Amino acid sequence: MFDKVLIANRGEIALRIQRACKELGIATVAVHSTADAEAMHVRLADDSVCIGPPPASESYLNIPRLLAACEITGADAVHPGYGFLSENARFAEILEEHNLTFIGPTSEHIRIMGDKIAAKDTARRLGIPCVPGSDGAVTSEKQALEVAAKMGFPVLVKAAAGGGGRGMKVANSAAEMGLALMTAKTEAKAAFGNDEVYIEKYLQKPRHIEIQVFGDGKGDAVHLGERDCSLQRRHQKVLEEAPSPALNAAQRLKIGETCADAMRKLKYRGAGTIEFLYEDGEFYFIEMNTRLQVEHPVTEAVTGYDLVLEQIRVAAGGSLSMRQEDITFSGHAIECRINAENARTFRPSPGQITYWHPPGGLGVRVDSGVYQGYRIPPYYDSLIGKLIVHGKTRNECLMRLRRALSEFVIDGIETTIPLFNELIRQPDIVNGVYDIHWLEKFLKAEG
Ligand code: MV4
């Protein structure tokens, strides 16, 4: 096992990782920018190193400075959290070259899944159902039209280097293909420096359902069920839940086993998420994330497993602490992302938290990196905490969520709490009837 883990992240996830390290008796090193000198993750760590000025490119993303921080503190492993360097294959490689353990998958698996064409090809070969579309990259309008003719319009042009919705264009007919191709390529080139694109059948009203997987890197792997993350705004998740209101136990078992099987064949190591679009009873692979996700506590609530602890165990060469047949799903969990933003305009609202009273009680978890008096810096993303509620049934979970939200008091800044107070009273949300477009339609209708 490791003696000392450096956490290359900030905010709530840095605290979350520190907690797992503490339970395992591992010392922690926090790194921080000058803007984060007063942050909670710095205060609670055993050691801390200032690695640069506020811009992430000069601090949390600066690999030489992170290596120096490992060197001077004697850390033997690095946990990247989510975002920042968590899916940077080169970072994983460099750490290994310096005899440091990257707490995550192999650089090879990160690289494959980062290229959406290679990821889809790999998924298909492993038996995971994919969206119908082009075999690999599309290089001409003629080829694009041939692919579209086979599956029918509308089709979606996607960037190979994409993710997060950038460089994506719909073509509703052959007449729209030329422009869709060109715009997608131009956007992809500007955003990722790579204009490679591929084509898929456009699914018009799917849900976003993702499967949590876990591997030991030696051929053993399990799935921990799904999360329904359909409630998004501009490709940012807002509320996540498990189980998905759209699935029954048999469907969960089938797609879960398909994913676990695929991860066994791949000899995948650590936590992973296989993202699907789900429409008319069918699953369609879109991407795989090779990191711990923001919404992992929803899965922890319904399975009882500590996913960060598992990540550390397998990174240290250990085996999984669970077998598939031991994993059972219990009750229902919902996560609300609490952002320092206006709940209507989503304009960031940095500043000082003058009052902080988080909710508590049975089935309520708050993961946050802030405290009363803390000044939220304007340089990073606006997630300041997550409220995760667990209940025996979806209905109990919703009742508990209403109660927990009513207890939550945050003064001095604007937060997304008022949005959740509205959402949990909407009949479609109460009934679990929503797709990936529901939230944006709701926000537009409500003005
Ligand atoms: C799609 C799609 C419909 N059909 N692919 C958006 C981000 C990227 N990760 C995948 N995305 C989509 N891919 C096909 N073939 C619709 C989306 C999409 C979406 C997906 C998940 C959650 C929210 C979304 C919002 C708009 C579009």
CSV table of C-alpha atoms and ligand atoms in Angstrom, one decimal:
chain,number,residue,atom,x,y,z
A,1,MET,CA,0.0,0.0,0.0
A,2,PHE,CA,1.1,3.6,-0.5
A,3,ASP,CA,2.5,5.7,2.3
A,4,LYS,CA,1.7,9.1,0.9
A,5,VAL,CA,-0.7,10.1,-1.9
A,6,LEU,CA,-0.6,13.5,-3.6
A,7,ILE,CA,-4.0,14.7,-4.7
A,8,ALA,CA,-3.7,16.7,-7.9
A,9,ASN,CA,-7.1,18.5,-7.5
A,10,ARG,CA,-9.0,21.0,-5.4
A,11,GLY,CA,-12.5,21.5,-3.9
A,12,GLU,CA,-14.9,18.8,-2.8
A,13,ILE,CA,-13.2,16.0,-4.7
A,14,ALA,CA,-9.8,16.7,-3.0
A,15,LEU,CA,-11.5,16.3,0.4
A,16,ARG,CA,-13.3,13.2,-0.8
A,17,ILE,CA,-10.0,11.6,-1.8
A,18,GLN,CA,-8.4,12.7,1.5
A,19,ARG,CA,-11.1,10.9,3.4
A,20,ALA,CA,-10.5,7.6,1.7
A,21,CYS,CA,-6.7,8.0,2.2
A,22,LYS,CA,-7.2,8.6,5.9
A,23,GLU,CA,-9.4,5.5,6.3
A,24,LEU,CA,-6.6,3.5,4.7
A,25,GLY,CA,-3.9,5.1,6.9
A,26,ILE,CA,-2.3,6.9,4.0
A,27,ALA,CA,-0.8,10.4,4.5
A,28,THR,CA,-2.1,13.1,2.1
A,29,VAL,CA,-0.4,15.9,0.2
A,30,ALA,CA,-2.6,18.8,-1.0
A,31,VAL,CA,-1.4,21.0,-3.9
A,32,HIS,CA,-2.9,24.4,-4.4
A,33,SER,CA,-2.7,27.6,-6.4
A,34,THR,CA,-2.2,30.9,-4.7
A,35,ALA,CA,-6.0,31.5,-5.1
A,36,ASP,CA,-6.6,28.4,-3.0
A,37,ALA,CA,-4.3,29.0,0.0
A,38,GLU,CA,-7.3,29.2,2.3
A,39,ALA,CA,-9.1,26.2,0.8
A,40,MET,CA,-10.4,23.4,3.0
A,41,HIS,CA,-8.4,20.7,1.1
A,42,VAL,CA,-5.2,22.5,2.0
A,43,ARG,CA,-6.2,22.8,5.7
A,44,LEU,CA,-7.1,19.1,6.1
A,45,ALA,CA,-4.1,17.6,4.3
A,46,ASP,CA,-1.0,16.3,6.1
A,47,ASP,CA,1.2,18.3,3.8
A,48,SER,CA,0.6,21.0,1.3
A,49,VAL,CA,2.5,22.6,-1.6
A,50,CYS,CA,1.7,25.8,-3.4
A,51,ILE,CA,2.2,25.0,-7.1
A,52,GLY,CA,1.6,28.3,-8.9
A,53,PRO,CA,-0.7,31.2,-9.7
A,54,PRO,CA,-4.5,31.0,-10.1
A,55,PRO,CA,-4.8,29.9,-13.8
A,56,ALA,CA,-5.1,26.1,-13.8
A,57,SER,CA,-2.7,26.0,-16.7
A,58,GLU,CA,0.0,27.3,-14.4
A,59,SER,CA,-1.0,25.3,-11.3
A,60,TYR,CA,-3.4,22.3,-11.3
A,61,LEU,CA,-2.5,21.4,-15.0
A,62,ASN,CA,1.3,22.1,-14.7
A,63,ILE,CA,2.9,18.6,-14.8
A,64,PRO,CA,6.5,19.7,-13.9
A,65,ARG,CA,5.2,21.5,-10.8
A,66,LEU,CA,3.2,18.5,-9.7
A,67,LEU,CA,6.3,16.2,-10.1
A,68,ALA,CA,8.3,18.6,-8.0
A,69,ALA,CA,5.6,18.5,-5.3
A,70,CYS,CA,5.8,14.7,-5.3
A,71,GLU,CA,9.6,14.9,-5.1
A,72,ILE,CA,9.8,17.3,-2.1
A,73,THR,CA,7.0,15.6,-0.1
A,74,GLY,CA,8.0,12.0,-0.9
A,75,ALA,CA,4.6,11.1,-2.3
A,76,ASP,CA,4.5,7.7,-3.9
A,77,ALA,CA,1.2,8.0,-5.8
A,78,VAL,CA,-1.0,10.6,-7.4
A,79,HIS,CA,-4.8,10.7,-7.4
A,80,PRO,CA,-6.0,13.1,-10.2
A,81,GLY,CA,-9.7,13.4,-9.1
A,82,TYR,CA,-11.9,14.4,-12.0
A,83,GLY,CA,-11.3,17.1,-14.6
A,84,PHE,CA,-7.8,18.7,-14.8
A,85,LEU,CA,-5.2,15.9,-15.6
A,86,SER,CA,-7.5,12.9,-14.8
A,87,GLU,CA,-7.9,11.8,-18.4
A,88,ASN,CA,-4.5,13.0,-19.7
A,89,ALA,CA,-2.7,9.8,-20.9
A,90,ARG,CA,0.7,11.6,-21.1
A,91,PHE,CA,0.4,12.6,-17.4
A,92,ALA,CA,-0.2,9.0,-16.4
A,93,GLU,CA,2.8,8.0,-18.5
A,94,ILE,CA,5.1,10.6,-17.1
A,95,LEU,CA,4.2,9.6,-13.5
A,96,GLU,CA,5.1,6.0,-14.3
A,97,GLU,CA,8.4,7.1,-15.8
A,98,HIS,CA,9.2,8.8,-12.5
A,99,ASN,CA,8.3,5.7,-10.4
A,100,LEU,CA,5.1,7.3,-9.2
A,101,THR,CA,1.7,5.5,-9.4
A,102,PHE,CA,-1.1,7.1,-11.3
A,103,ILE,CA,-4.3,6.2,-9.4
A,104,GLY,CA,-6.3,5.3,-12.5
A,105,PRO,CA,-6.3,3.2,-15.6
A,106,THR,CA,-3.2,2.5,-17.9
A,107,SER,CA,-2.2,5.4,-20.1
A,108,GLU,CA,-3.1,3.1,-23.1
A,109,HIS,CA,-6.7,2.8,-21.9
A,110,ILE,CA,-7.0,6.5,-21.3
A,111,ARG,CA,-5.6,7.2,-24.8
A,112,ILE,CA,-8.0,4.8,-26.5
A,113,MET,CA,-11.1,6.2,-24.8
A,114,GLY,CA,-10.0,9.8,-25.4
A,115,ASP,CA,-10.3,9.2,-29.1
A,116,LYS,CA,-14.0,8.7,-29.6
A,117,ILE,CA,-13.6,6.7,-32.9
A,118,ALA,CA,-11.1,4.3,-31.3
A,119,ALA,CA,-13.3,4.1,-28.2
A,120,LYS,CA,-16.4,3.2,-30.2
A,121,ASP,CA,-14.4,0.6,-32.3
A,122,THR,CA,-13.1,-0.9,-29.1
A,123,ALA,CA,-16.5,-1.0,-27.5
A,124,ARG,CA,-18.0,-2.7,-30.6
A,125,ARG,CA,-15.2,-5.3,-30.6
A,126,LEU,CA,-15.9,-6.0,-26.9
A,127,GLY,CA,-19.6,-6.6,-27.5
A,128,ILE,CA,-21.0,-3.3,-26.3
A,129,PRO,CA,-24.0,-2.1,-28.4
A,130,CYS,CA,-23.2,1.1,-30.3
A,131,VAL,CA,-25.1,3.8,-32.2
A,132,PRO,CA,-25.4,2.9,-35.9
A,133,GLY,CA,-23.0,5.0,-37.9
A,134,SER,CA,-19.8,5.3,-40.0
A,135,ASP,CA,-17.0,2.7,-39.6
A,136,GLY,CA,-14.4,5.1,-38.3
A,137,ALA,CA,-13.6,8.6,-39.6
A,138,VAL,CA,-15.6,10.2,-42.5
A,139,THR,CA,-13.4,12.0,-44.9
A,140,SER,CA,-15.7,13.2,-47.7
A,141,GLU,CA,-19.2,14.4,-48.2
A,142,LYS,CA,-19.8,11.6,-50.6
A,143,GLN,CA,-18.9,9.0,-48.0
A,144,ALA,CA,-21.0,10.8,-45.4
A,145,LEU,CA,-24.0,10.7,-47.7
A,146,GLU,CA,-23.5,6.9,-48.3
A,147,VAL,CA,-23.4,6.3,-44.6
A,148,ALA,CA,-26.6,8.4,-44.0
A,149,ALA,CA,-28.4,6.7,-46.9
A,150,LYS,CA,-28.0,3.3,-45.0
A,151,MET,CA,-29.5,4.5,-41.7
A,152,GLY,CA,-31.6,7.4,-42.7
A,153,PHE,CA,-31.7,11.1,-41.5
A,154,PRO,CA,-31.3,12.8,-39.2
A,155,VAL,CA,-27.6,12.1,-38.6
A,156,LEU,CA,-25.1,13.6,-36.2
A,157,VAL,CA,-21.5,14.6,-37.2
A,158,LYS,CA,-19.2,14.2,-34.2
A,159,ALA,CA,-15.6,15.1,-33.5
A,160,ALA,CA,-13.2,12.2,-32.9
A,161,ALA,CA,-11.4,14.3,-30.3
A,162,GLY,CA,-14.7,15.6,-28.9
A,163,GLY,CA,-16.8,15.0,-25.8
A,164,GLY,CA,-18.8,17.5,-23.9
A,165,GLY,CA,-20.8,18.3,-27.1
A,166,ARG,CA,-18.3,20.5,-28.9
A,167,GLY,CA,-17.9,19.9,-32.6
A,168,MET,CA,-21.3,18.2,-32.9
A,169,LYS,CA,-23.7,19.0,-35.8
A,170,VAL,CA,-27.0,17.6,-36.9
A,171,ALA,CA,-27.9,17.0,-40.5
A,172,ASN,CA,-31.6,16.6,-41.1
A,173,SER,CA,-31.3,15.8,-44.8
A,174,ALA,CA,-28.8,15.3,-47.6
A,175,ALA,CA,-29.0,19.0,-48.4
A,176,GLU,CA,-27.7,19.8,-44.9
A,177,MET,CA,-24.8,17.4,-44.9
A,178,GLY,CA,-22.2,19.6,-46.6
A,179,LEU,CA,-22.6,22.4,-44.1
A,180,ALA,CA,-22.8,20.1,-41.0
A,181,LEU,CA,-19.6,18.4,-42.0
A,182,MET,CA,-17.8,21.6,-42.6
A,183,THR,CA,-19.0,23.3,-39.4
A,184,ALA,CA,-18.2,20.2,-37.3
A,185,LYS,CA,-14.7,20.0,-38.8
A,186,THR,CA,-14.0,23.7,-38.3
A,187,GLU,CA,-15.2,23.6,-34.7
A,188,ALA,CA,-13.3,20.5,-33.9
A,189,LYS,CA,-10.1,21.9,-35.4
A,190,ALA,CA,-10.4,25.1,-33.3
A,191,ALA,CA,-11.4,23.3,-30.1
A,192,PHE,CA,-9.1,20.2,-30.2
A,193,GLY,CA,-6.6,20.8,-33.0
A,194,ASN,CA,-7.9,17.7,-34.7
A,195,ASP,CA,-10.6,17.9,-37.4
A,196,GLU,CA,-11.4,14.2,-37.7
A,197,VAL,CA,-15.1,13.5,-37.6
A,198,TYR,CA,-17.5,10.5,-37.7
A,199,ILE,CA,-21.2,10.0,-38.2
A,200,GLU,CA,-24.0,8.5,-36.2
A,201,LYS,CA,-27.7,8.1,-36.4
A,202,TYR,CA,-29.2,11.0,-34.4
A,203,LEU,CA,-31.3,9.8,-31.5
A,204,GLN,CA,-34.0,12.4,-30.9
A,205,LYS,CA,-35.2,11.8,-27.4
A,206,PRO,CA,-32.9,9.5,-25.5
A,207,ARG,CA,-32.0,9.3,-21.8
A,208,HIS,CA,-28.3,9.5,-20.7
A,209,ILE,CA,-27.7,6.3,-18.7
A,210,GLU,CA,-24.2,5.4,-17.6
A,211,ILE,CA,-22.8,2.2,-16.1
A,212,GLN,CA,-20.2,2.3,-13.4
A,213,VAL,CA,-17.6,-0.3,-13.9
A,214,PHE,CA,-14.5,-1.3,-11.9
A,215,GLY,CA,-11.6,-3.5,-12.8
A,216,ASP,CA,-8.4,-4.8,-11.1
A,217,GLY,CA,-6.3,-4.6,-14.2
A,218,LYS,CA,-5.7,-8.3,-14.2
A,219,GLY,CA,-8.9,-9.5,-15.8
A,220,ASP,CA,-11.4,-9.2,-13.0
A,221,ALA,CA,-14.1,-6.6,-13.3
A,222,VAL,CA,-17.6,-5.8,-11.9
A,223,HIS,CA,-20.4,-3.4,-12.7
A,224,LEU,CA,-22.1,-1.3,-10.0
A,225,GLY,CA,-25.3,-0.5,-11.8
A,226,GLU,CA,-26.3,2.6,-13.6
A,227,ARG,CA,-26.9,6.3,-13.0
A,228,ASP,CA,-29.4,8.3,-15.0
A,229,CYS,CA,-27.8,11.7,-15.8
A,230,SER,CA,-30.4,12.9,-18.4
A,231,LEU,CA,-30.9,16.2,-16.5
A,232,GLN,CA,-28.3,18.4,-18.1
A,233,ARG,CA,-27.8,22.0,-19.2
A,234,ARG,CA,-25.3,22.8,-21.9
A,235,HIS,CA,-23.7,19.4,-21.4
A,236,GLN,CA,-23.3,20.0,-17.6
A,237,LYS,CA,-25.1,17.5,-15.4
A,238,VAL,CA,-27.4,19.1,-12.9
A,239,LEU,CA,-29.1,16.1,-11.1
A,240,GLU,CA,-28.2,12.4,-11.2
A,241,GLU,CA,-30.0,9.4,-9.8
A,242,ALA,CA,-29.7,5.7,-9.3
A,243,PRO,CA,-31.4,3.5,-10.3
A,244,SER,CA,-32.7,4.9,-13.5
A,245,PRO,CA,-36.5,5.3,-13.4
A,246,ALA,CA,-36.5,4.0,-17.0
A,247,LEU,CA,-35.0,0.5,-16.3
A,248,ASN,CA,-36.1,-2.7,-14.7
A,249,ALA,CA,-33.9,-5.2,-12.9
A,250,ALA,CA,-33.5,-7.5,-15.9
A,251,GLN,CA,-32.4,-4.6,-18.2
A,252,ARG,CA,-29.9,-3.4,-15.5
A,253,LEU,CA,-28.5,-6.9,-15.2
A,254,LYS,CA,-28.1,-7.4,-19.0
A,255,ILE,CA,-26.3,-4.1,-19.8
A,256,GLY,CA,-24.3,-4.3,-16.6
A,257,GLU,CA,-23.0,-7.8,-17.4
A,258,THR,CA,-22.2,-6.7,-21.0
A,259,CYS,CA,-20.1,-3.9,-19.6
A,260,ALA,CA,-18.4,-5.9,-16.9
A,261,ASP,CA,-17.6,-8.6,-19.5
A,262,ALA,CA,-16.1,-6.0,-21.8
A,263,MET,CA,-13.9,-4.7,-18.9
A,264,ARG,CA,-12.7,-8.2,-18.1
A,265,LYS,CA,-11.6,-8.7,-21.7
A,266,LEU,CA,-9.9,-5.3,-21.7
A,267,LYS,CA,-8.2,-6.0,-18.4
A,268,TYR,CA,-9.3,-2.5,-17.3
A,269,ARG,CA,-8.0,-1.1,-14.1
A,270,GLY,CA,-9.8,1.2,-11.7
A,271,ALA,CA,-13.0,3.1,-12.0
A,272,GLY,CA,-14.7,3.7,-15.3
A,273,THR,CA,-18.0,4.9,-16.7
A,274,ILE,CA,-19.5,3.6,-19.9
A,275,GLU,CA,-21.9,6.2,-21.2
A,276,PHE,CA,-25.0,5.2,-23.2
A,277,LEU,CA,-27.9,6.9,-24.8
A,278,TYR,CA,-31.1,4.9,-24.0
A,279,GLU,CA,-34.1,5.1,-26.3
A,280,ASP,CA,-37.1,2.8,-26.9
A,281,GLY,CA,-35.6,0.0,-24.7
A,282,GLU,CA,-32.2,-0.1,-26.4
A,283,PHE,CA,-28.8,1.0,-25.2
A,284,TYR,CA,-26.3,2.8,-27.5
A,285,PHE,CA,-22.7,3.3,-26.4
A,286,ILE,CA,-21.4,6.9,-26.9
A,287,GLU,CA,-18.3,7.3,-24.8
A,288,MET,CA,-16.3,5.8,-21.9
A,289,ASN,CA,-14.9,8.0,-19.1
A,290,THR,CA,-11.7,6.6,-17.6
A,291,ARG,CA,-11.9,8.5,-14.3
A,292,LEU,CA,-13.9,8.8,-11.1
A,293,GLN,CA,-17.0,10.9,-11.8
A,294,VAL,CA,-18.6,13.8,-9.9
A,295,GLU,CA,-21.7,11.7,-9.4
A,296,HIS,CA,-20.0,8.6,-8.0
A,297,PRO,CA,-21.7,9.1,-4.6
A,298,VAL,CA,-25.0,8.1,-6.1
A,299,THR,CA,-23.6,4.6,-6.8
A,300,GLU,CA,-21.9,4.5,-3.4
A,301,ALA,CA,-25.3,5.1,-1.8
A,302,VAL,CA,-27.1,2.3,-3.5
A,303,THR,CA,-24.2,-0.2,-3.4
A,304,GLY,CA,-22.5,0.6,-0.1
A,305,TYR,CA,-19.0,0.5,-1.7
A,306,ASP,CA,-16.4,3.2,-1.3
A,307,LEU,CA,-15.2,3.8,-4.9
A,308,VAL,CA,-12.2,5.9,-4.1
A,309,LEU,CA,-11.0,3.3,-1.6
A,310,GLU,CA,-11.3,0.7,-4.4
A,311,GLN,CA,-9.4,2.9,-6.8
A,312,ILE,CA,-6.5,3.2,-4.3
A,313,ARG,CA,-6.5,-0.6,-3.6
A,314,VAL,CA,-6.3,-1.6,-7.2
A,315,ALA,CA,-3.7,1.1,-8.0
A,316,ALA,CA,-1.5,-0.5,-5.3
A,317,GLY,CA,-1.8,-3.8,-7.0
A,318,GLY,CA,-4.6,-5.2,-4.8
A,319,SER,CA,-7.7,-7.1,-6.0
A,320,LEU,CA,-11.3,-5.9,-5.9
A,321,SER,CA,-12.9,-6.1,-2.5
A,322,MET,CA,-16.2,-7.3,-4.1
A,323,ARG,CA,-17.3,-10.0,-6.4
A,324,GLN,CA,-20.2,-9.4,-8.8
A,325,GLU,CA,-22.5,-11.8,-7.0
A,326,ASP,CA,-22.0,-10.0,-3.7
A,327,ILE,CA,-23.1,-6.6,-5.1
A,328,THR,CA,-26.7,-5.8,-4.3
A,329,PHE,CA,-28.6,-2.6,-5.0
A,330,SER,CA,-30.4,-1.0,-2.1
A,331,GLY,CA,-33.0,1.8,-2.4
A,332,HIS,CA,-32.7,5.0,-4.4
A,333,ALA,CA,-30.3,7.9,-4.4
A,334,ILE,CA,-30.3,11.4,-6.0
A,335,GLU,CA,-27.5,13.9,-6.2
A,336,CYS,CA,-28.0,17.6,-6.7
A,337,ARG,CA,-25.0,19.6,-7.8
A,338,ILE,CA,-24.8,22.8,-5.8
A,339,ASN,CA,-23.1,25.5,-7.9
A,340,ALA,CA,-22.1,29.0,-7.0
A,341,GLU,CA,-24.4,30.3,-9.8
A,342,ASN,CA,-27.6,32.2,-10.3
A,343,ALA,CA,-30.3,29.4,-10.5
A,344,ARG,CA,-31.9,30.9,-13.6
A,345,THR,CA,-29.1,32.5,-15.6
A,346,PHE,CA,-26.4,30.2,-14.4
A,347,ARG,CA,-24.1,33.2,-14.2
A,348,PRO,CA,-21.2,32.3,-11.8
A,349,SER,CA,-21.5,33.9,-8.4
A,350,PRO,CA,-18.1,33.8,-6.7
A,351,GLY,CA,-17.5,35.6,-3.4
A,352,GLN,CA,-17.6,35.1,0.4
A,353,ILE,CA,-19.9,32.5,2.0
A,354,THR,CA,-21.2,34.5,5.0
A,355,TYR,CA,-23.4,31.7,6.3
A,356,TRP,CA,-23.2,27.9,5.7
A,357,HIS,CA,-25.6,25.5,7.2
A,358,PRO,CA,-25.7,22.1,5.4
A,359,PRO,CA,-28.5,19.6,6.0
A,360,GLY,CA,-28.0,16.4,7.9
A,361,GLY,CA,-30.0,13.4,9.2
A,362,LEU,CA,-30.6,9.9,8.0
A,363,GLY,CA,-29.8,9.3,4.3
A,364,VAL,CA,-28.3,12.7,3.7
A,365,ARG,CA,-24.7,13.3,2.6
A,366,VAL,CA,-23.1,16.6,1.7
A,367,ASP,CA,-19.7,16.5,-0.1
A,368,SER,CA,-18.3,20.0,-0.2
A,369,GLY,CA,-15.0,21.8,0.1
A,370,VAL,CA,-16.3,25.1,1.5
A,371,TYR,CA,-17.0,26.5,4.9
A,372,GLN,CA,-18.5,29.6,6.5
A,373,GLY,CA,-16.3,32.6,5.8
A,374,TYR,CA,-14.7,31.0,2.8
A,375,ARG,CA,-14.2,33.1,-0.3
A,376,ILE,CA,-15.0,31.2,-3.5
A,377,PRO,CA,-12.3,32.2,-6.1
A,378,PRO,CA,-13.5,33.2,-9.6
A,379,TYR,CA,-10.9,31.1,-11.5
A,380,TYR,CA,-12.4,27.5,-11.4
A,381,ASP,CA,-15.6,25.7,-12.1
A,382,SER,CA,-18.6,26.7,-9.9
A,383,LEU,CA,-19.3,23.4,-8.2
A,384,ILE,CA,-19.2,24.1,-4.4
A,385,GLY,CA,-20.8,21.0,-3.1
A,386,LYS,CA,-23.1,18.0,-3.8
A,387,LEU,CA,-26.2,17.0,-1.8
A,388,ILE,CA,-26.7,13.2,-2.0
A,389,VAL,CA,-29.9,11.8,-0.6
A,390,HIS,CA,-30.7,8.1,-0.1
A,391,GLY,CA,-34.0,6.4,0.6
A,392,LYS,CA,-35.6,3.0,0.5
A,393,THR,CA,-37.7,4.0,-2.5
A,394,ARG,CA,-37.6,6.8,-5.1
A,395,ASN,CA,-40.5,8.4,-3.3
A,396,GLU,CA,-38.9,8.3,0.1
A,397,CYS,CA,-35.7,9.7,-1.5
A,398,LEU,CA,-37.7,12.6,-3.1
A,399,MET,CA,-39.4,13.4,0.3
A,400,ARG,CA,-36.0,13.4,2.0
A,401,LEU,CA,-34.5,15.5,-0.7
A,402,ARG,CA,-37.3,18.1,-0.3
A,403,ARG,CA,-36.6,18.2,3.5
A,404,ALA,CA,-32.8,18.4,3.0
A,405,LEU,CA,-33.0,21.2,0.5
A,406,SER,CA,-35.3,23.1,2.9
A,407,GLU,CA,-32.6,22.8,5.6
A,408,PHE,CA,-29.7,23.9,3.4
A,409,VAL,CA,-28.8,27.6,4.0
A,410,ILE,CA,-26.0,29.3,2.0
A,411,ASP,CA,-25.7,33.1,2.3
A,412,GLY,CA,-23.4,35.6,0.6
A,413,ILE,CA,-23.5,34.0,-2.8
A,414,GLU,CA,-26.1,32.8,-5.3
A,415,THR,CA,-26.5,29.0,-5.6
A,416,THR,CA,-28.5,26.5,-7.7
A,417,ILE,CA,-30.5,25.4,-4.6
A,418,PRO,CA,-33.7,27.3,-5.8
A,419,LEU,CA,-33.6,25.4,-9.1
A,420,PHE,CA,-33.7,22.1,-7.2
A,421,ASN,CA,-36.6,23.3,-5.1
A,422,GLU,CA,-38.5,23.9,-8.3
A,423,LEU,CA,-37.4,20.7,-10.1
A,424,ILE,CA,-38.5,18.3,-7.3
A,425,ARG,CA,-42.0,19.7,-7.5
A,426,GLN,CA,-42.3,19.1,-11.3
A,427,PRO,CA,-44.6,16.2,-12.1
A,428,ASP,CA,-42.2,14.9,-14.8
A,429,ILE,CA,-39.4,14.8,-12.3
A,430,VAL,CA,-41.6,13.2,-9.6
A,431,ASN,CA,-42.7,10.6,-12.1
A,432,GLY,CA,-39.2,10.1,-13.6
A,433,VAL,CA,-40.4,10.9,-17.1
A,434,TYR,CA,-37.6,13.0,-18.7
A,435,ASP,CA,-35.0,12.8,-21.5
A,436,ILE,CA,-31.8,14.7,-22.2
A,437,HIS,CA,-33.7,17.7,-23.5
A,438,TRP,CA,-36.2,18.0,-20.6
A,439,LEU,CA,-34.2,20.5,-18.5
A,440,GLU,CA,-33.4,22.9,-21.3
A,441,LYS,CA,-37.0,22.9,-22.4
A,442,PHE,CA,-38.1,23.5,-18.8
A,443,LEU,CA,-35.7,26.4,-18.4
A,444,LYS,CA,-36.8,28.0,-21.7
A,445,ALA,CA,-40.5,27.6,-20.8
A,446,GLU,CA,-40.1,29.0,-17.3
A,447,GLY,CA,-38.0,32.0,-18.7
B,1,MV4,C1,-25.7,12.0,-29.3
B,1,MV4,C2,-27.0,12.5,-29.3
B,1,MV4,C3,-28.0,12.0,-30.1
B,1,MV4,N1,-27.6,11.0,-31.0
B,1,MV4,N2,-25.4,11.0,-30.2
B,1,MV4,C4,-23.7,15.1,-26.4
B,1,MV4,C5,-22.4,15.1,-25.7
B,1,MV4,C6,-21.7,13.9,-26.2
B,1,MV4,N3,-21.0,13.3,-25.1
B,1,MV4,C7,-22.8,13.0,-26.7
B,1,MV4,N4,-23.9,13.9,-26.9
B,1,MV4,C8,-25.0,13.4,-27.7
B,1,MV4,N5,-24.7,12.4,-28.5
B,1,MV4,C9,-26.4,10.5,-31.0
B,1,MV4,N6,-26.1,9.6,-31.9
B,1,MV4,C10,-27.3,13.5,-28.3
B,1,MV4,C11,-26.3,14.0,-27.5
B,1,MV4,C12,-26.7,15.0,-26.5
B,1,MV4,C13,-26.7,14.7,-25.2
B,1,MV4,C14,-26.2,13.5,-24.7
B,1,MV4,C15,-26.2,13.3,-23.3
B,1,MV4,C16,-26.7,14.2,-22.4
B,1,MV4,C17,-27.1,15.4,-22.9
B,1,MV4,C18,-27.2,15.7,-24.3
B,1,MV4,C19,-27.6,16.9,-24.7
B,1,MV4,C20,-27.6,17.2,-26.1
B,1,MV4,C21,-27.1,16.2,-27.0
